PDB file of C-alpha atoms and ligand atoms in Angstrom:
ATOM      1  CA  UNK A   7       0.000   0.000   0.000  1.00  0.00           C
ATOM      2  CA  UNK A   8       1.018   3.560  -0.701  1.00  0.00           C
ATOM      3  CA  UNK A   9       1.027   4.896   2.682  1.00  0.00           C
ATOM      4  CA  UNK A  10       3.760   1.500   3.878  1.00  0.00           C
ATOM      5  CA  UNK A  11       5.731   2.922   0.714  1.00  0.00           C
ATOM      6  CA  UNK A  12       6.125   6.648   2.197  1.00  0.00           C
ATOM      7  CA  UNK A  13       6.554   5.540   5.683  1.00  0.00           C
ATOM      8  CA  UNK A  14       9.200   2.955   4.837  1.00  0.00           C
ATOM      9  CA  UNK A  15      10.563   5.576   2.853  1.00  0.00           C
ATOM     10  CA  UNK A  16      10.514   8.210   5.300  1.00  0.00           C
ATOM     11  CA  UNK A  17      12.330   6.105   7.490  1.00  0.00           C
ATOM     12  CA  UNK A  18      14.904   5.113   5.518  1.00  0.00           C
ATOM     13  CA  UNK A  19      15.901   8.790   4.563  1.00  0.00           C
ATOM     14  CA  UNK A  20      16.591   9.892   7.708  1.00  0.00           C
ATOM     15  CA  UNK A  21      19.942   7.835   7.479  1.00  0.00           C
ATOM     16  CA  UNK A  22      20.700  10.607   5.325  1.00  0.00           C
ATOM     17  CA  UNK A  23      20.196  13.408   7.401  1.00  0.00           C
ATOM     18  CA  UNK A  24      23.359  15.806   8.079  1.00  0.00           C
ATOM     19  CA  UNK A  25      22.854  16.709  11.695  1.00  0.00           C
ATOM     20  CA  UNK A  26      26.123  17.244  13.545  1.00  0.00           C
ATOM     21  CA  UNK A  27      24.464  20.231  15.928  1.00  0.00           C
ATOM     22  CA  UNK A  28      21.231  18.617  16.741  1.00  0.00           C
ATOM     23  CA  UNK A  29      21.482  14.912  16.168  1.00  0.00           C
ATOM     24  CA  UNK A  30      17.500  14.510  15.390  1.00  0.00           C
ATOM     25  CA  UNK A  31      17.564  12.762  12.271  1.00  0.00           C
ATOM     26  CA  UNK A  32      14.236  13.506  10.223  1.00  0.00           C
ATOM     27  CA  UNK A  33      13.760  11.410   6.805  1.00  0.00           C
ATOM     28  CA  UNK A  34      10.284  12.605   4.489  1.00  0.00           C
ATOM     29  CA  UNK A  35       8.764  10.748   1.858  1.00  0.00           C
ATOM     30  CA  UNK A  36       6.687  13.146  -0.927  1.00  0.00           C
ATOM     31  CA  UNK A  37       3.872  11.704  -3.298  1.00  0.00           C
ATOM     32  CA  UNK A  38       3.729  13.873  -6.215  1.00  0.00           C
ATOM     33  CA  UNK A  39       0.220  13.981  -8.314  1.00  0.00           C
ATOM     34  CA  UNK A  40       1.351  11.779 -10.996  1.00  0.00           C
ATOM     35  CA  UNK A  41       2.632   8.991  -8.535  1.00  0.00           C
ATOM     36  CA  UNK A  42       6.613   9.685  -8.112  1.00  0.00           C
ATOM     37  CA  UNK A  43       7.963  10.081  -4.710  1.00  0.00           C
ATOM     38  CA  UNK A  44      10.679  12.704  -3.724  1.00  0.00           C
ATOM     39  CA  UNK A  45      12.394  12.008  -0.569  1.00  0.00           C
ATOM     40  CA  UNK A  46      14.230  14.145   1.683  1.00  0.00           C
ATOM     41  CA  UNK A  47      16.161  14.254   5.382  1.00  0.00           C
ATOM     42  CA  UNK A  48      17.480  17.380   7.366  1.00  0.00           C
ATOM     43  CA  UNK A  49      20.618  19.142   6.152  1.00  0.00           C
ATOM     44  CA  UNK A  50      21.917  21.126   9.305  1.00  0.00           C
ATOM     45  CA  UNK A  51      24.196  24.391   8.920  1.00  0.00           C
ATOM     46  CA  UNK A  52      26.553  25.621  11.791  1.00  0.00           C
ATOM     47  CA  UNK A  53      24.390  28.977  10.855  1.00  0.00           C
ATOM     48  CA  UNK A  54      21.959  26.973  12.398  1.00  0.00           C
ATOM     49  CA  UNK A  55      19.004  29.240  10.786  1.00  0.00           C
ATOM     50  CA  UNK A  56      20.423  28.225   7.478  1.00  0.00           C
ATOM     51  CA  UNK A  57      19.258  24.711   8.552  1.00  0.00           C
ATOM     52  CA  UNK A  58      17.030  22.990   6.211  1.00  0.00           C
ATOM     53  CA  UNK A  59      14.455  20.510   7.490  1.00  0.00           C
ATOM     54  CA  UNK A  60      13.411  17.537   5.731  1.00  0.00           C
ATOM     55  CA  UNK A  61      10.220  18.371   4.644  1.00  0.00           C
ATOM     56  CA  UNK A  62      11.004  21.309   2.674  1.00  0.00           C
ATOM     57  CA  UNK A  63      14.134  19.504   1.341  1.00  0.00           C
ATOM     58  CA  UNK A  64      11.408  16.540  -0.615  1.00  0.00           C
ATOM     59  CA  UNK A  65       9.918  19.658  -1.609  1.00  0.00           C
ATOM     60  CA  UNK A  66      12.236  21.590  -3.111  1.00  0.00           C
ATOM     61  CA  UNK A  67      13.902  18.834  -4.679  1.00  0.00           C
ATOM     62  CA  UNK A  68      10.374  17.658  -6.295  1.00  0.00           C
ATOM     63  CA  UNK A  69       9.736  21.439  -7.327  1.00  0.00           C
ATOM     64  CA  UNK A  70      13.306  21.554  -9.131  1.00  0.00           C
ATOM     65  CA  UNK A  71      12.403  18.974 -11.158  1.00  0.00           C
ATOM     66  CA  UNK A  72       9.078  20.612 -12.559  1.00  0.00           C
ATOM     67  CA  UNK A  73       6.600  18.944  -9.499  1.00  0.00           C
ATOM     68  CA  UNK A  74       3.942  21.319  -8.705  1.00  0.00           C
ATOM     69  CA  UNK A  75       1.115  19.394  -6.751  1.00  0.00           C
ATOM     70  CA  UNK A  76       1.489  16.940  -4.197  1.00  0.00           C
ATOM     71  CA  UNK A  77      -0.874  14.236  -2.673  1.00  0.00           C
ATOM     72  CA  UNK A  78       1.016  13.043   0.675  1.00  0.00           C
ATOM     73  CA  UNK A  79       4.365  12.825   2.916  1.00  0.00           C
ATOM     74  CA  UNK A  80       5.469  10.975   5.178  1.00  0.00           C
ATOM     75  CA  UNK A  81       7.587  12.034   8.209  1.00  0.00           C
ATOM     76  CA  UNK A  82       9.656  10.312  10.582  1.00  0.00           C
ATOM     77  CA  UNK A  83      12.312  11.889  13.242  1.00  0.00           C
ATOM     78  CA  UNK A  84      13.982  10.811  15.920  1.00  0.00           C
ATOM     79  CA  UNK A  85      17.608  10.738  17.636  1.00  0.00           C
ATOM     80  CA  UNK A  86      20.430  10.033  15.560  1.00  0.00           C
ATOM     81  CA  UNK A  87      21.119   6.058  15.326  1.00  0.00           C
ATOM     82  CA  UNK A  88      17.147   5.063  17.125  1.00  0.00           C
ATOM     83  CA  UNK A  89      14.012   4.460  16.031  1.00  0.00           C
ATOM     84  CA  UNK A  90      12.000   7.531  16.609  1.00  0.00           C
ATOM     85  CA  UNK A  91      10.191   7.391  19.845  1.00  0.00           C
ATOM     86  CA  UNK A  92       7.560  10.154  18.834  1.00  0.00           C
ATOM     87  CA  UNK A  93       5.549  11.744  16.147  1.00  0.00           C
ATOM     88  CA  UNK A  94       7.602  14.007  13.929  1.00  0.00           C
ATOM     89  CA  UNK A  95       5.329  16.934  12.946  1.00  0.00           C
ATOM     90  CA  UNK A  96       6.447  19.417  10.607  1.00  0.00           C
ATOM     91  CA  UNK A  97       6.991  22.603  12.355  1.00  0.00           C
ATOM     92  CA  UNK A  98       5.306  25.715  11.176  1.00  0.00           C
ATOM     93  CA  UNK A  99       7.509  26.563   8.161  1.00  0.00           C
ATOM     94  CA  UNK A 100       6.700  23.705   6.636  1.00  0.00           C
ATOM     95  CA  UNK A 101       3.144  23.448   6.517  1.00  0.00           C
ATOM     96  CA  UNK A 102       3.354  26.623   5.225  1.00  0.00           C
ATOM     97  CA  UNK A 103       5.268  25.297   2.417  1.00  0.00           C
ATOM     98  CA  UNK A 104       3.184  22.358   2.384  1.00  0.00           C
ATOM     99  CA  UNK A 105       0.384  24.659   1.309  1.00  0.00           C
ATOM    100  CA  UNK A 106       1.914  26.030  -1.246  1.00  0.00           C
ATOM    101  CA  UNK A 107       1.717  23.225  -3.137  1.00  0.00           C
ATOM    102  CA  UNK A 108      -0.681  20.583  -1.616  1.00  0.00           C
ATOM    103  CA  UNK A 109      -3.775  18.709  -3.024  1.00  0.00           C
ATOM    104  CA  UNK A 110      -7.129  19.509  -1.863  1.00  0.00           C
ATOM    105  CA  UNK A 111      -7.191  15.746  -0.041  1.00  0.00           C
ATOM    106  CA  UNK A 112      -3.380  16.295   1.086  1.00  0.00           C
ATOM    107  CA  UNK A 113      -2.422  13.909   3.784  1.00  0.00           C
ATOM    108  CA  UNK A 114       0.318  14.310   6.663  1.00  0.00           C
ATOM    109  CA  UNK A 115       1.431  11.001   8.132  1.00  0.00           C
ATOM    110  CA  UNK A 116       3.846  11.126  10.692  1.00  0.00           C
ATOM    111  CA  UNK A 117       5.231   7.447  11.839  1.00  0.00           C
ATOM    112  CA  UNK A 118       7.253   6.102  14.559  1.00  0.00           C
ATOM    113  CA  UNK A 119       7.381   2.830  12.259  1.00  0.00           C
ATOM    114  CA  UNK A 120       4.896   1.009   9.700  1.00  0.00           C
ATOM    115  CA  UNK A 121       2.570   0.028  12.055  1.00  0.00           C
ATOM    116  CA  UNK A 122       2.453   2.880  14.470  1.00  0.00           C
ATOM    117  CA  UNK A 123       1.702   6.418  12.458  1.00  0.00           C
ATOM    118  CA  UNK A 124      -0.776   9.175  12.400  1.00  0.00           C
ATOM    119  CA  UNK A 125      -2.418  11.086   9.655  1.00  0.00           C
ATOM    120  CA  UNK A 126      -3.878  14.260   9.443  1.00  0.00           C
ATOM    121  CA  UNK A 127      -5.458  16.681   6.760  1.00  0.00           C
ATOM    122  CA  UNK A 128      -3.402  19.760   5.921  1.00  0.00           C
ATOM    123  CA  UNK A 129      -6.263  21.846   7.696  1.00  0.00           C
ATOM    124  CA  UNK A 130      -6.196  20.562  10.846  1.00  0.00           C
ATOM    125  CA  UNK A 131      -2.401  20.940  10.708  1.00  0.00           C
ATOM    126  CA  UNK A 132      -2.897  24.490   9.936  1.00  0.00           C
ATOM    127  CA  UNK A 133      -6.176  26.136  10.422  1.00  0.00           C
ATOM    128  CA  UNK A 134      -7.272  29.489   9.076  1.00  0.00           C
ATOM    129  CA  UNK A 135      -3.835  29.211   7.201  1.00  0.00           C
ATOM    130  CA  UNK A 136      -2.443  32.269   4.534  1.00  0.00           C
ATOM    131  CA  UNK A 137      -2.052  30.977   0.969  1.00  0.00           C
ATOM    132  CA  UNK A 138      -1.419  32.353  -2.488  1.00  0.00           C
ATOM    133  CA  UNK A 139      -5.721  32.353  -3.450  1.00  0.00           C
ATOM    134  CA  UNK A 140      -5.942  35.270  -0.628  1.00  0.00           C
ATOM    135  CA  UNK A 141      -3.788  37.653  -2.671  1.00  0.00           C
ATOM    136  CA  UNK A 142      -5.223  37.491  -6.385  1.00  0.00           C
TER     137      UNK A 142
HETATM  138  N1  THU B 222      13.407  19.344  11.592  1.00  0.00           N
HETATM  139  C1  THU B 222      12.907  18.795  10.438  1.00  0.00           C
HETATM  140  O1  THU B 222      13.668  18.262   9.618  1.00  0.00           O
HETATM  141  N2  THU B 222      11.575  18.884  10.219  1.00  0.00           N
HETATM  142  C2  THU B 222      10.686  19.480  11.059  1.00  0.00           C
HETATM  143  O2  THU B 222       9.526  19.643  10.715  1.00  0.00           O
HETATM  144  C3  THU B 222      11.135  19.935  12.379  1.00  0.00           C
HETATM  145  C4  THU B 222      12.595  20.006  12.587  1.00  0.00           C
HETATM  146  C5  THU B 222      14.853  19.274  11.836  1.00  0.00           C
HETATM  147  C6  THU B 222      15.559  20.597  11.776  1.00  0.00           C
HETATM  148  C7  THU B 222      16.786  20.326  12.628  1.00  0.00           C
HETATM  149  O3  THU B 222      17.793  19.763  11.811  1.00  0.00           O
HETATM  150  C8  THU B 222      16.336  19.270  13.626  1.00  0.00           C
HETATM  151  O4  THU B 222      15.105  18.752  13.126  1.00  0.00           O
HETATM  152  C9  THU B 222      16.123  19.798  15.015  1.00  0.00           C
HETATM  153  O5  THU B 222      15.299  20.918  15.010  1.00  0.00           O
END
């Protein structure tokens, strides 16, 4: 099932993740409109605003190569070297981004593993949120 696909992919990205500040290893999983998945992981900066996280790194990546609407990710976090012991939400630049360029059905699953995950609409992520239709 799709859903196993991004988790498992999620979770396998994070081995990826350049995090020698923080050492929270995040992995995402994207699933673009016409079925591709983008994946992504956290790329830290000793600037650490410059950090990326890796939500917004699936993203970008997906957007660079001409991807402009997206169906679902997947997110998993946790410390460097363990299986993540929480939900990893995406924090509030990131659903921002996420809006940019979700689906009207847009899912958020966040998973600890492929049997324990959550999933949420982007709305009740982020309510009342500003996108691009409120300034046309
Ligand atoms: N991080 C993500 O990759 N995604 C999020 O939504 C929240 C935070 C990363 C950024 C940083 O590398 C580390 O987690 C700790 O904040």
């Amino acid at each position: 099932m799709m859903r196993d696909k991004l988790i498992q992919l999620a979770l396998d990205a994070r081995e990826n993740a350049y995090i020698p500040y923080s050492h929270y290893a995040v992995g995402a999983a994207l699933l673009t409109e016409d079925g591709e998945i983008y994946c992504g992981c956290n790329v830290e900066s000793a600037s650490y605003g410059a950090t990326n996280c890796a939500e917004r790194t699936a993203i970008f990546k997906a957007v660079s190569e001409g991807k402009r609407k997206f169906r679902a990710i997947a997110v998993a976090g946790g410390m460097e070297g363990e299986e993540p012991k929480d939900y990893a939400y995406p924090c509030g630049i990131c659903r921002q981004v996420i809006k940019e360029f979700a689906s009207e059905d847009f899912r958020i699953i966040v998973a600890k593993s492929l049997t324990d995950y959550k999933e949420y609409s982007l709305s009740e992520l982020l309510p009342f949120g500003f996108g691009g239709e409120s300034i046309k």
